[in-house]
PDB file of C-alpha atoms in Angstrom:
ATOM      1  CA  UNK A   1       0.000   0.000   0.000  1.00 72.00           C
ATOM      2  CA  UNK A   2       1.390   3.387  -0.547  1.00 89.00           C
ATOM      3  CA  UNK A   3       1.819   6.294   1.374  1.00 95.00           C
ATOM      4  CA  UNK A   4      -1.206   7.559   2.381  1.00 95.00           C
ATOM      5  CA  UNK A   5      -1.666  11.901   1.699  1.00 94.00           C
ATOM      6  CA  UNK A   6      -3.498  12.355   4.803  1.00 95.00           C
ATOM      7  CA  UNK A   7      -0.755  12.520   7.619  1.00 96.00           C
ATOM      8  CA  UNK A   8      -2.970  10.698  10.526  1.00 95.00           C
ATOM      9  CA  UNK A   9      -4.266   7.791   8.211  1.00 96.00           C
ATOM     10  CA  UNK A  10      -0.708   7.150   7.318  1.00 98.00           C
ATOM     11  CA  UNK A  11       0.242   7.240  10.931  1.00 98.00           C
ATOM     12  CA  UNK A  12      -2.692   4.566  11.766  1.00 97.00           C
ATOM     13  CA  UNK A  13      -1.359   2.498   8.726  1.00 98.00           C
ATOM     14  CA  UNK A  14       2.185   2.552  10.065  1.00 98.00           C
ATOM     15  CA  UNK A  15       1.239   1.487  13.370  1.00 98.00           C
ATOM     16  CA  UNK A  16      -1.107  -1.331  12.350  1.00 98.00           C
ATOM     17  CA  UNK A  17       1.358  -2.437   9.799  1.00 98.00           C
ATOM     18  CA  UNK A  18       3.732  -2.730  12.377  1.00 98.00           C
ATOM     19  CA  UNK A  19       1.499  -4.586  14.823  1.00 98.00           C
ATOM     20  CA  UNK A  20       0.996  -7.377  11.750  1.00 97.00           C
ATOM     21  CA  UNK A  21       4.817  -7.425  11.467  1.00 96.00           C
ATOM     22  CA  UNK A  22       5.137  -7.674  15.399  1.00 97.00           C
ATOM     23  CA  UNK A  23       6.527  -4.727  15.392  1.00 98.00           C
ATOM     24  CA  UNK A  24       5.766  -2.612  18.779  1.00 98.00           C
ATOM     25  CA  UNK A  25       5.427   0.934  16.864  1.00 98.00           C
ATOM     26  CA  UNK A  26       3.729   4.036  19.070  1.00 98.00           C
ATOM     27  CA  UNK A  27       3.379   7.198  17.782  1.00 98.00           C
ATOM     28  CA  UNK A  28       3.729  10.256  19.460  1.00 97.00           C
ATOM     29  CA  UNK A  29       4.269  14.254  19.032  1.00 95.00           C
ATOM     30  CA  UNK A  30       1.116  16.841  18.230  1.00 94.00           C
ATOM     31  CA  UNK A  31      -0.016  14.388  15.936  1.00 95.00           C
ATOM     32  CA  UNK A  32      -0.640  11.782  18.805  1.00 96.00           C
ATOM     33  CA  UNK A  33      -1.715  14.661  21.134  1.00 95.00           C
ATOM     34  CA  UNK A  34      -4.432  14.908  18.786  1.00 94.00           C
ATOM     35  CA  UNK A  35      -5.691  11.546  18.172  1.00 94.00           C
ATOM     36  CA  UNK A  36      -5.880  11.589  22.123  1.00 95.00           C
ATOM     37  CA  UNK A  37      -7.638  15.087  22.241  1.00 92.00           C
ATOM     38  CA  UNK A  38     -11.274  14.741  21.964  1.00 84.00           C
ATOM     39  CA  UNK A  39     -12.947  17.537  19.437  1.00 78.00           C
ATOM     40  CA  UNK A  40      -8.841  19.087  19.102  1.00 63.00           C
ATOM     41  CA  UNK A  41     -10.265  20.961  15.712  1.00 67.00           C
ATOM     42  CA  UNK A  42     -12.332  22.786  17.556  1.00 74.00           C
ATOM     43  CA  UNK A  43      -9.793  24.736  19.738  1.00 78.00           C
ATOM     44  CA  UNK A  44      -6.229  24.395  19.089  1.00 80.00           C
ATOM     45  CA  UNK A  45      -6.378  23.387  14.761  1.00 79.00           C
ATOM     46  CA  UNK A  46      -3.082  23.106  13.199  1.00 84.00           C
ATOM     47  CA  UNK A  47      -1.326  21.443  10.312  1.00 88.00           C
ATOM     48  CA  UNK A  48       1.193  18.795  11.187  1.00 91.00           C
ATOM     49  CA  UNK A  49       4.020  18.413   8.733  1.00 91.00           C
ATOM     50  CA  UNK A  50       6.041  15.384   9.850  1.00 96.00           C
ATOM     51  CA  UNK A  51       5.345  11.646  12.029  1.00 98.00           C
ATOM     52  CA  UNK A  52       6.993  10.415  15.129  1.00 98.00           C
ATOM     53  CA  UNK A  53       6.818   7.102  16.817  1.00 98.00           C
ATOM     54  CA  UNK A  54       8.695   5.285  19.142  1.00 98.00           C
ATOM     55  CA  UNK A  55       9.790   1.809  18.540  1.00 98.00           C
ATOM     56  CA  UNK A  56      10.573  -1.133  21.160  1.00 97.00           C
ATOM     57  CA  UNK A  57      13.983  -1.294  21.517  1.00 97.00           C
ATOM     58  CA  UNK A  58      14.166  -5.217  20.767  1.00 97.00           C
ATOM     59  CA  UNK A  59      12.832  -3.872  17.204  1.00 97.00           C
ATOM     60  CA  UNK A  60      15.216  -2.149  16.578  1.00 96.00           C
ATOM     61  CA  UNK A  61      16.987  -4.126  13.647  1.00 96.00           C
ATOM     62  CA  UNK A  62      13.363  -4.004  11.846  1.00 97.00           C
ATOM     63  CA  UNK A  63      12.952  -0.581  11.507  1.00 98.00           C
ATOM     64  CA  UNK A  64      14.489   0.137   7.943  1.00 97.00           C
ATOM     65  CA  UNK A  65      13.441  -3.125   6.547  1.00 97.00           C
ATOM     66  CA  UNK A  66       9.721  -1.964   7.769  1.00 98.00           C
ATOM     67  CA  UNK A  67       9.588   1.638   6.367  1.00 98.00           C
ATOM     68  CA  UNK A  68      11.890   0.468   3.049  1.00 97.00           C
ATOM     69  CA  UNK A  69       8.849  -1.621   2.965  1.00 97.00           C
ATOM     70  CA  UNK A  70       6.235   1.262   3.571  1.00 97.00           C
ATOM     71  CA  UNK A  71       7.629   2.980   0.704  1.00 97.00           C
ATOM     72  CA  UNK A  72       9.836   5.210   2.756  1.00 97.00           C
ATOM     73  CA  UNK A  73      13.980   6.559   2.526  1.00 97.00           C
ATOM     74  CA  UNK A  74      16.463   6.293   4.955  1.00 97.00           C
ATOM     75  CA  UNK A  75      18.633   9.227   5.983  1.00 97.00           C
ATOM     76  CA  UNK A  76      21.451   6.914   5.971  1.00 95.00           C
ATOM     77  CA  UNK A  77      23.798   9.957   7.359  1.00 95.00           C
ATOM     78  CA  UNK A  78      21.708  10.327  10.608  1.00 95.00           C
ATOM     79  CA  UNK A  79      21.161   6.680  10.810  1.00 96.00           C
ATOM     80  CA  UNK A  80      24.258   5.752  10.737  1.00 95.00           C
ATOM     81  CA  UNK A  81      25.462   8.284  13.401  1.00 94.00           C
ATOM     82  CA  UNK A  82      22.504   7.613  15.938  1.00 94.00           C
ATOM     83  CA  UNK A  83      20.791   4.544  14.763  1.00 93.00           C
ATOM     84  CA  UNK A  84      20.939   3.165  18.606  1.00 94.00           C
ATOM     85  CA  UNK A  85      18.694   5.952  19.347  1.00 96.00           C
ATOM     86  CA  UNK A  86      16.855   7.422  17.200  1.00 97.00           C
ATOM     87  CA  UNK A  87      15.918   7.042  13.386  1.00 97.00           C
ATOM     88  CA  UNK A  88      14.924   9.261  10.386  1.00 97.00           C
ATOM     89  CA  UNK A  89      12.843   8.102   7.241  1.00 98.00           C
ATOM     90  CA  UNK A  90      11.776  10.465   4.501  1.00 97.00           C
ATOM     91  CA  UNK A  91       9.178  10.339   2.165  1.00 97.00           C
ATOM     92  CA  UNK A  92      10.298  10.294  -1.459  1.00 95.00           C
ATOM     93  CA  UNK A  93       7.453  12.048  -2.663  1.00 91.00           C
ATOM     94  CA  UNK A  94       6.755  14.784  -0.157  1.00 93.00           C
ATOM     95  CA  UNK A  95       8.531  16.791   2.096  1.00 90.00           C
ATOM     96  CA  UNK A  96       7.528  14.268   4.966  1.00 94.00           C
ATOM     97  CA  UNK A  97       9.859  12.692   7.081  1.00 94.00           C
ATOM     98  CA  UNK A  98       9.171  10.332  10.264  1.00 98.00           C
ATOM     99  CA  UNK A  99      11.220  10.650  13.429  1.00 98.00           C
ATOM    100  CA  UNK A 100      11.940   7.115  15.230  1.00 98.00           C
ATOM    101  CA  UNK A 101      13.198   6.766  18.992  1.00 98.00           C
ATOM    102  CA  UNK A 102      14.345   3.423  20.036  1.00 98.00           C
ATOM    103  CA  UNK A 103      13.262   2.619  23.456  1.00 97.00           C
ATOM    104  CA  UNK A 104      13.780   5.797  24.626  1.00 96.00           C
ATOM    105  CA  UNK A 105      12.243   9.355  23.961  1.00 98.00           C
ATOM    106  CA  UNK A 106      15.628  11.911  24.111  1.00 96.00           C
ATOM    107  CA  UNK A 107      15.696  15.076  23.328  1.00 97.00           C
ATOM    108  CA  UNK A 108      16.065  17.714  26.083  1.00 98.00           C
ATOM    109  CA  UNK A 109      15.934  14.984  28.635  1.00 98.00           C
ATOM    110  CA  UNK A 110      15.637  11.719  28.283  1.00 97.00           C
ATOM    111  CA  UNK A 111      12.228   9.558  29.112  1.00 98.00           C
ATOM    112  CA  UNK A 112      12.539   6.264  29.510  1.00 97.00           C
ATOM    113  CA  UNK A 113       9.302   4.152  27.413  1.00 98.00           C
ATOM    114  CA  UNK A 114      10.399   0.707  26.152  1.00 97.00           C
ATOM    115  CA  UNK A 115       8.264  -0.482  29.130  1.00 97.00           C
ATOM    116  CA  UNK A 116       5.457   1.539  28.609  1.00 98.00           C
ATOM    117  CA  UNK A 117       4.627   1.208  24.899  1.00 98.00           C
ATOM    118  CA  UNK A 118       2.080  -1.461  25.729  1.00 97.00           C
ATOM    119  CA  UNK A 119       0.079   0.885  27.721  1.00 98.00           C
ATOM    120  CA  UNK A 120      -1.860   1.706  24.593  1.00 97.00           C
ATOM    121  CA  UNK A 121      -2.081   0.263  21.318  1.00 97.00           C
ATOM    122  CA  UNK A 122      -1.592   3.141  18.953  1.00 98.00           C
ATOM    123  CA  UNK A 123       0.150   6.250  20.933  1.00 98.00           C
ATOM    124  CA  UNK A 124       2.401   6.329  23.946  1.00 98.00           C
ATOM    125  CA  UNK A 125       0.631   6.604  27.242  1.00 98.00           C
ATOM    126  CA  UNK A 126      -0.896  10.325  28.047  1.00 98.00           C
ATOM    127  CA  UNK A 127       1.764  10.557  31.073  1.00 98.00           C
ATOM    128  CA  UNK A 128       4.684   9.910  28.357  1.00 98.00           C
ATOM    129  CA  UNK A 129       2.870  12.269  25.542  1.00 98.00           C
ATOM    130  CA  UNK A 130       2.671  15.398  28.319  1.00 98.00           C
ATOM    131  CA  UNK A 131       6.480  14.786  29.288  1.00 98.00           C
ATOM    132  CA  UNK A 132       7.419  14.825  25.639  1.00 98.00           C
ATOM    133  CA  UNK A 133       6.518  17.869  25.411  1.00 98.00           C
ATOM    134  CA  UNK A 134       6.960  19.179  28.339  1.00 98.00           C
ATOM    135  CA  UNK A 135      11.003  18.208  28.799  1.00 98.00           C
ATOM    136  CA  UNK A 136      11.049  21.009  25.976  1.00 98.00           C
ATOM    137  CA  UNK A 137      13.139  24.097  27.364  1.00 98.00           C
ATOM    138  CA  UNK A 138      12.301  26.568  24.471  1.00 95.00           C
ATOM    139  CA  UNK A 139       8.865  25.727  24.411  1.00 96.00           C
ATOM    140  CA  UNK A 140       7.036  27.154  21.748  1.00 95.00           C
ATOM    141  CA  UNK A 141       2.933  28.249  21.547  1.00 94.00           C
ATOM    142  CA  UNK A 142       2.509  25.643  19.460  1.00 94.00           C
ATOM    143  CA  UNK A 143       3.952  22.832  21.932  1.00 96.00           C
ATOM    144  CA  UNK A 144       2.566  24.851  24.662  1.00 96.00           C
ATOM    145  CA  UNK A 145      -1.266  24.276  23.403  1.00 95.00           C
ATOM    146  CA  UNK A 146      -0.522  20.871  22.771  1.00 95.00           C
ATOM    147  CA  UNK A 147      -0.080  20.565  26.224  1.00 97.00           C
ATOM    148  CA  UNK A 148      -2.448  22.400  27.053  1.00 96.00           C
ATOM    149  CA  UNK A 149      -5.306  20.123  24.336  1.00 94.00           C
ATOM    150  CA  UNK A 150      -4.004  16.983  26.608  1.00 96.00           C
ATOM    151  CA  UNK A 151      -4.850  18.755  29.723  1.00 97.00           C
ATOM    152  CA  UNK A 152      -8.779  19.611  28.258  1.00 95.00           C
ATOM    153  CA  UNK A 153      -9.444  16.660  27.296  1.00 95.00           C
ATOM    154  CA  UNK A 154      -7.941  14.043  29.851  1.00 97.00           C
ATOM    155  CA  UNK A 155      -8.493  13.784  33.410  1.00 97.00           C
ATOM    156  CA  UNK A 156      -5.280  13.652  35.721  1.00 98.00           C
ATOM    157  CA  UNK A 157      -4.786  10.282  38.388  1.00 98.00           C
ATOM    158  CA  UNK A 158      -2.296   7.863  39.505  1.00 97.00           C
ATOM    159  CA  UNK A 159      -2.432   5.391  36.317  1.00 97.00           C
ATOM    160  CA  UNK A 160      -2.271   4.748  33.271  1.00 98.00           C
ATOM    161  CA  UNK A 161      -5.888   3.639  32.692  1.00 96.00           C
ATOM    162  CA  UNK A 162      -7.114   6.387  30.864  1.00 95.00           C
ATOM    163  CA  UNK A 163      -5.559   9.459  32.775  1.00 97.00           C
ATOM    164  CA  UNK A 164      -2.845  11.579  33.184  1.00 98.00           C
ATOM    165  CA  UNK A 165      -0.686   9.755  35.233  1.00 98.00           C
ATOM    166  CA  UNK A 166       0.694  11.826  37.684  1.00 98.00           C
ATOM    167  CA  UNK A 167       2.347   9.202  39.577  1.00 98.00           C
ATOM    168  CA  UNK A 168       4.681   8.460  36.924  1.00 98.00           C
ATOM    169  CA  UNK A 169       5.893  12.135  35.824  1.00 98.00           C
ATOM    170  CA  UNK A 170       6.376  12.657  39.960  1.00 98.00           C
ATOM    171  CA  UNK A 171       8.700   9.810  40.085  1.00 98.00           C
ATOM    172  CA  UNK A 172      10.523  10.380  37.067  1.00 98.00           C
ATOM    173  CA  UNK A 173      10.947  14.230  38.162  1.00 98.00           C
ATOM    174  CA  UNK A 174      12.150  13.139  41.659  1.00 98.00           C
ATOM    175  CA  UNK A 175      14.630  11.154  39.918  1.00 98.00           C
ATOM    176  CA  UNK A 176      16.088  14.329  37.249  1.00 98.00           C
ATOM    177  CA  UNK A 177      16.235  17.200  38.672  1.00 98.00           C
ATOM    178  CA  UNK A 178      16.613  18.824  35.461  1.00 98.00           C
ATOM    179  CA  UNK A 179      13.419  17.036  33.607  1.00 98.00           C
ATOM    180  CA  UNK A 180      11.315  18.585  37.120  1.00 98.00           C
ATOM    181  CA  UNK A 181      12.977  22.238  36.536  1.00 98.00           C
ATOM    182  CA  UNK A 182      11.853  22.235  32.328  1.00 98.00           C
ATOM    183  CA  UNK A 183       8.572  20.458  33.288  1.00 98.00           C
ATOM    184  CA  UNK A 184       7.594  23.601  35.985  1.00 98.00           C
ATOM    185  CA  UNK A 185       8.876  26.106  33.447  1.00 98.00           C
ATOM    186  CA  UNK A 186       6.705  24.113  30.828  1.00 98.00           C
ATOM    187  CA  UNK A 187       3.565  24.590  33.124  1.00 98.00           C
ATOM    188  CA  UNK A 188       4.277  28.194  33.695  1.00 98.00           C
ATOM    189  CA  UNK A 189       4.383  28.583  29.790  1.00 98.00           C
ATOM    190  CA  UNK A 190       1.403  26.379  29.590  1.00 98.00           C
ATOM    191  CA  UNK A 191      -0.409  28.750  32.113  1.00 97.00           C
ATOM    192  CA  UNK A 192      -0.009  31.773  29.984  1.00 97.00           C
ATOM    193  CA  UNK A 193      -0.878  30.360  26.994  1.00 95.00           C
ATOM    194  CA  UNK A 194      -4.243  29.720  27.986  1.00 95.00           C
ATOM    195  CA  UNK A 195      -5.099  32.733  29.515  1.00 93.00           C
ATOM    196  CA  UNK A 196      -4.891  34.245  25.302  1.00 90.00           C
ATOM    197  CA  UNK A 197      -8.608  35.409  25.343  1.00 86.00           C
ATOM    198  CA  UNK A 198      -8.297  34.849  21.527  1.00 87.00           C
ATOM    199  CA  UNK A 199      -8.273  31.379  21.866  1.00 89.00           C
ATOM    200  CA  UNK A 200     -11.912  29.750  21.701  1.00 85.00           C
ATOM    201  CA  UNK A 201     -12.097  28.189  25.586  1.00 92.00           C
ATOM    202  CA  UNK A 202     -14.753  28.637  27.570  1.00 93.00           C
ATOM    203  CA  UNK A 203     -14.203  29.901  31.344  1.00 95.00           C
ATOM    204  CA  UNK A 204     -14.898  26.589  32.239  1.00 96.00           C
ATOM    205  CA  UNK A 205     -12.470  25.329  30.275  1.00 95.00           C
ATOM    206  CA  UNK A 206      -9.949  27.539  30.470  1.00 96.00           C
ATOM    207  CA  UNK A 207     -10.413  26.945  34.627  1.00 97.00           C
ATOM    208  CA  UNK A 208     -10.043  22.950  34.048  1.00 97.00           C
ATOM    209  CA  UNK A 209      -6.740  23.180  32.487  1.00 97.00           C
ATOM    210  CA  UNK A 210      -5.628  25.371  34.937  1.00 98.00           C
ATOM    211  CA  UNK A 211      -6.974  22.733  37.447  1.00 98.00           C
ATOM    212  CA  UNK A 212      -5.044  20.165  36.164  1.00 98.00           C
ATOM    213  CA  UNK A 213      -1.608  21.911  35.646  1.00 98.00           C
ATOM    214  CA  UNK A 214      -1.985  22.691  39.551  1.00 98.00           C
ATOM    215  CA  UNK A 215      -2.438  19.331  40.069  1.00 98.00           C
ATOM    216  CA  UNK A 216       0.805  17.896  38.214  1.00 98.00           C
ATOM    217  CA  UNK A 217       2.051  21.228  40.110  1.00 98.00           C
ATOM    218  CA  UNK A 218       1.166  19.767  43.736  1.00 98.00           C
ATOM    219  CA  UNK A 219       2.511  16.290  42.656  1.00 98.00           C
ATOM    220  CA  UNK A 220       5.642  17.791  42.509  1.00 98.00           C
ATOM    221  CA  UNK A 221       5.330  19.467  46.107  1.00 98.00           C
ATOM    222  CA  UNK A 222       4.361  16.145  47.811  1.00 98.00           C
ATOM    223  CA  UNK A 223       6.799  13.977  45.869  1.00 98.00           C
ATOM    224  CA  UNK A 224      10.109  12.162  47.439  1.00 97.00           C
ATOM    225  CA  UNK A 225      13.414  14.475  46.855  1.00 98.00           C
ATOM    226  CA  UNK A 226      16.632  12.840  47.364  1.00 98.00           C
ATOM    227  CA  UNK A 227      19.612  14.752  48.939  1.00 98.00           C
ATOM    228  CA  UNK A 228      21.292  14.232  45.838  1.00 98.00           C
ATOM    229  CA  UNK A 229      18.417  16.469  44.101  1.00 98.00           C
ATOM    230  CA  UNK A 230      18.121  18.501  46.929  1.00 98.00           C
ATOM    231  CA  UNK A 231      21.659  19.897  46.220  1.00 98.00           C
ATOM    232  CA  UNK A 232      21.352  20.571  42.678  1.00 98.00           C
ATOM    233  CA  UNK A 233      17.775  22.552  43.411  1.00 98.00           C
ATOM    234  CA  UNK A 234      19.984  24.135  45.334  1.00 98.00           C
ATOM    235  CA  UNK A 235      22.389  25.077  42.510  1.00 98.00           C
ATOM    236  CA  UNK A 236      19.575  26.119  39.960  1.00 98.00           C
ATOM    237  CA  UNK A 237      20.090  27.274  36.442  1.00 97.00           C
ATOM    238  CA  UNK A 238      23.428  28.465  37.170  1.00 97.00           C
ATOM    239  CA  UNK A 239      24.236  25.144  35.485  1.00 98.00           C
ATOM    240  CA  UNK A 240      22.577  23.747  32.314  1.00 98.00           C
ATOM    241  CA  UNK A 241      20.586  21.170  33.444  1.00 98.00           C
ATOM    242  CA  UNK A 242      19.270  19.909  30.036  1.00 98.00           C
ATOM    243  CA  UNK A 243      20.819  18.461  26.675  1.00 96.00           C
ATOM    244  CA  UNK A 244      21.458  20.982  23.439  1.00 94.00           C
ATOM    245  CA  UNK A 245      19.257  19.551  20.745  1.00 89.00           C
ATOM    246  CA  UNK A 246      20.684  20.244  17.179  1.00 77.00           C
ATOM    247  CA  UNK A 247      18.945  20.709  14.591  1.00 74.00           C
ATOM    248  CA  UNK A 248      18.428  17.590  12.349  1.00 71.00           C
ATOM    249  CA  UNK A 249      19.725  17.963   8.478  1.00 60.00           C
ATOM    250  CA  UNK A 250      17.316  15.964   6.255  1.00 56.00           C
TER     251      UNK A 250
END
């Protein structure tokens, strides 16, 4: 089958291709954020350009056979360089690429997932989409109401079943202090972003996100802090505390 013109059936043929290969293929990114956003359209509409996933690490070697097979081209450069980690494919007849993490999500900071990709069978979990976007220091407006979309439409707990699960960004903040420091400045960004009065949210609405960011907020508050991160709260932003992310040549 070919490549499919509409970006979100092509990432539900990817991932159901790769399910009949045995392929454990997840997608995330805005993309995802939207599949798991309820009426999205209605509120935060945008275009989305390009496809990420992440891909069980034991899969690893079957990436470039699979997308060869999809119809796809590898950037062998990049491939070759960071392969263990991350993967590009480009579409030969569009601009299009698709952005592949093995096992791990790293960009900023890096989230740990090869455990958690069977949490749901077409995106990552809602826990791992919010921290993917979060763990972004320059976060954008666009990334920012992505956040913000996953906040409206998903309620906030302490699993996996359905929710935001607040459990699991508190204990991977508690264990990076750095990912806890760009997740808070993400909220605060998130926060301001919402409170655009161009943007077409109800009070209401505007009042749950705001909720649910306090929420995540207070999870920080009550969750365990080593001495370890205590000392390095201590020392701040005087000190990077995330990863440069260059710019990808395609």
């Amino acid at each position: 089958m070919p490549i499919l013109p509409d970006i979100l059936d092509e990432m539900n043929r990817l991932v159901e291709a790769a399910r009949l290969n045995s392929m454990v293929l997840r997608a995330l990114g805005g993309l995802a954020i939207r599949v798991r956003s309820g009426d999205f359209q209605k509120y935060f509409a945008r275009e989305y350009r390009d496809l990420d996933f992440v891909v069980a690490e034991n899969d690893r070697r079957k990436i470039e056979p699979f997308f060869q097979e999809m119809g796809y081209e590898a950037n062998r450069r990049f491939n070759i360089l960071n392969g263990g980690k991350r993967q590009i494919y480009l579409d030969p007849n569009s601009e299009r690429h698709v952005d592949i993490f093995v096992g791990n999500f790293e960009m900023c900071h890096k989230l740990p997932m090869d455990d958690r990709l069977h949490l749901d069978p077409v995106t990552v979990s809602l826990a791992d989409l919010f921290l993917s976007k979060a763990q972004i220091v320059e976060l954008n407006q666009k990334d920012a109401l992505d956040i913000a979309s996953l906040l409206l439409f998903n309620e906030t707990g302490n699993d996996d079943n359905g929710r935001i699960n607040l459990s699991h960004i508190a204990r991977l903040c508690s264990q990076d202090w750095g990912l806890y420091k760009t997740t808070s400045l993400s909220l605060q960004r998130v926060a301001q972003a919402v409170g655009d009065e161009k943007l077409n949210l109800s009070e209401a609405e505007r009042g749950l996100i705001l909720k649910r960011l306090s929420e995540i907020e207070q999870a920080f508050v009550q969750m365990p802090k080593s001495l370890a991160w205590q000392m390095r709260d201590k020392v701040g932003t005087r000190v990077r505390w995330y990863e440069e992310v260059e710019e990808v040549a395609r």
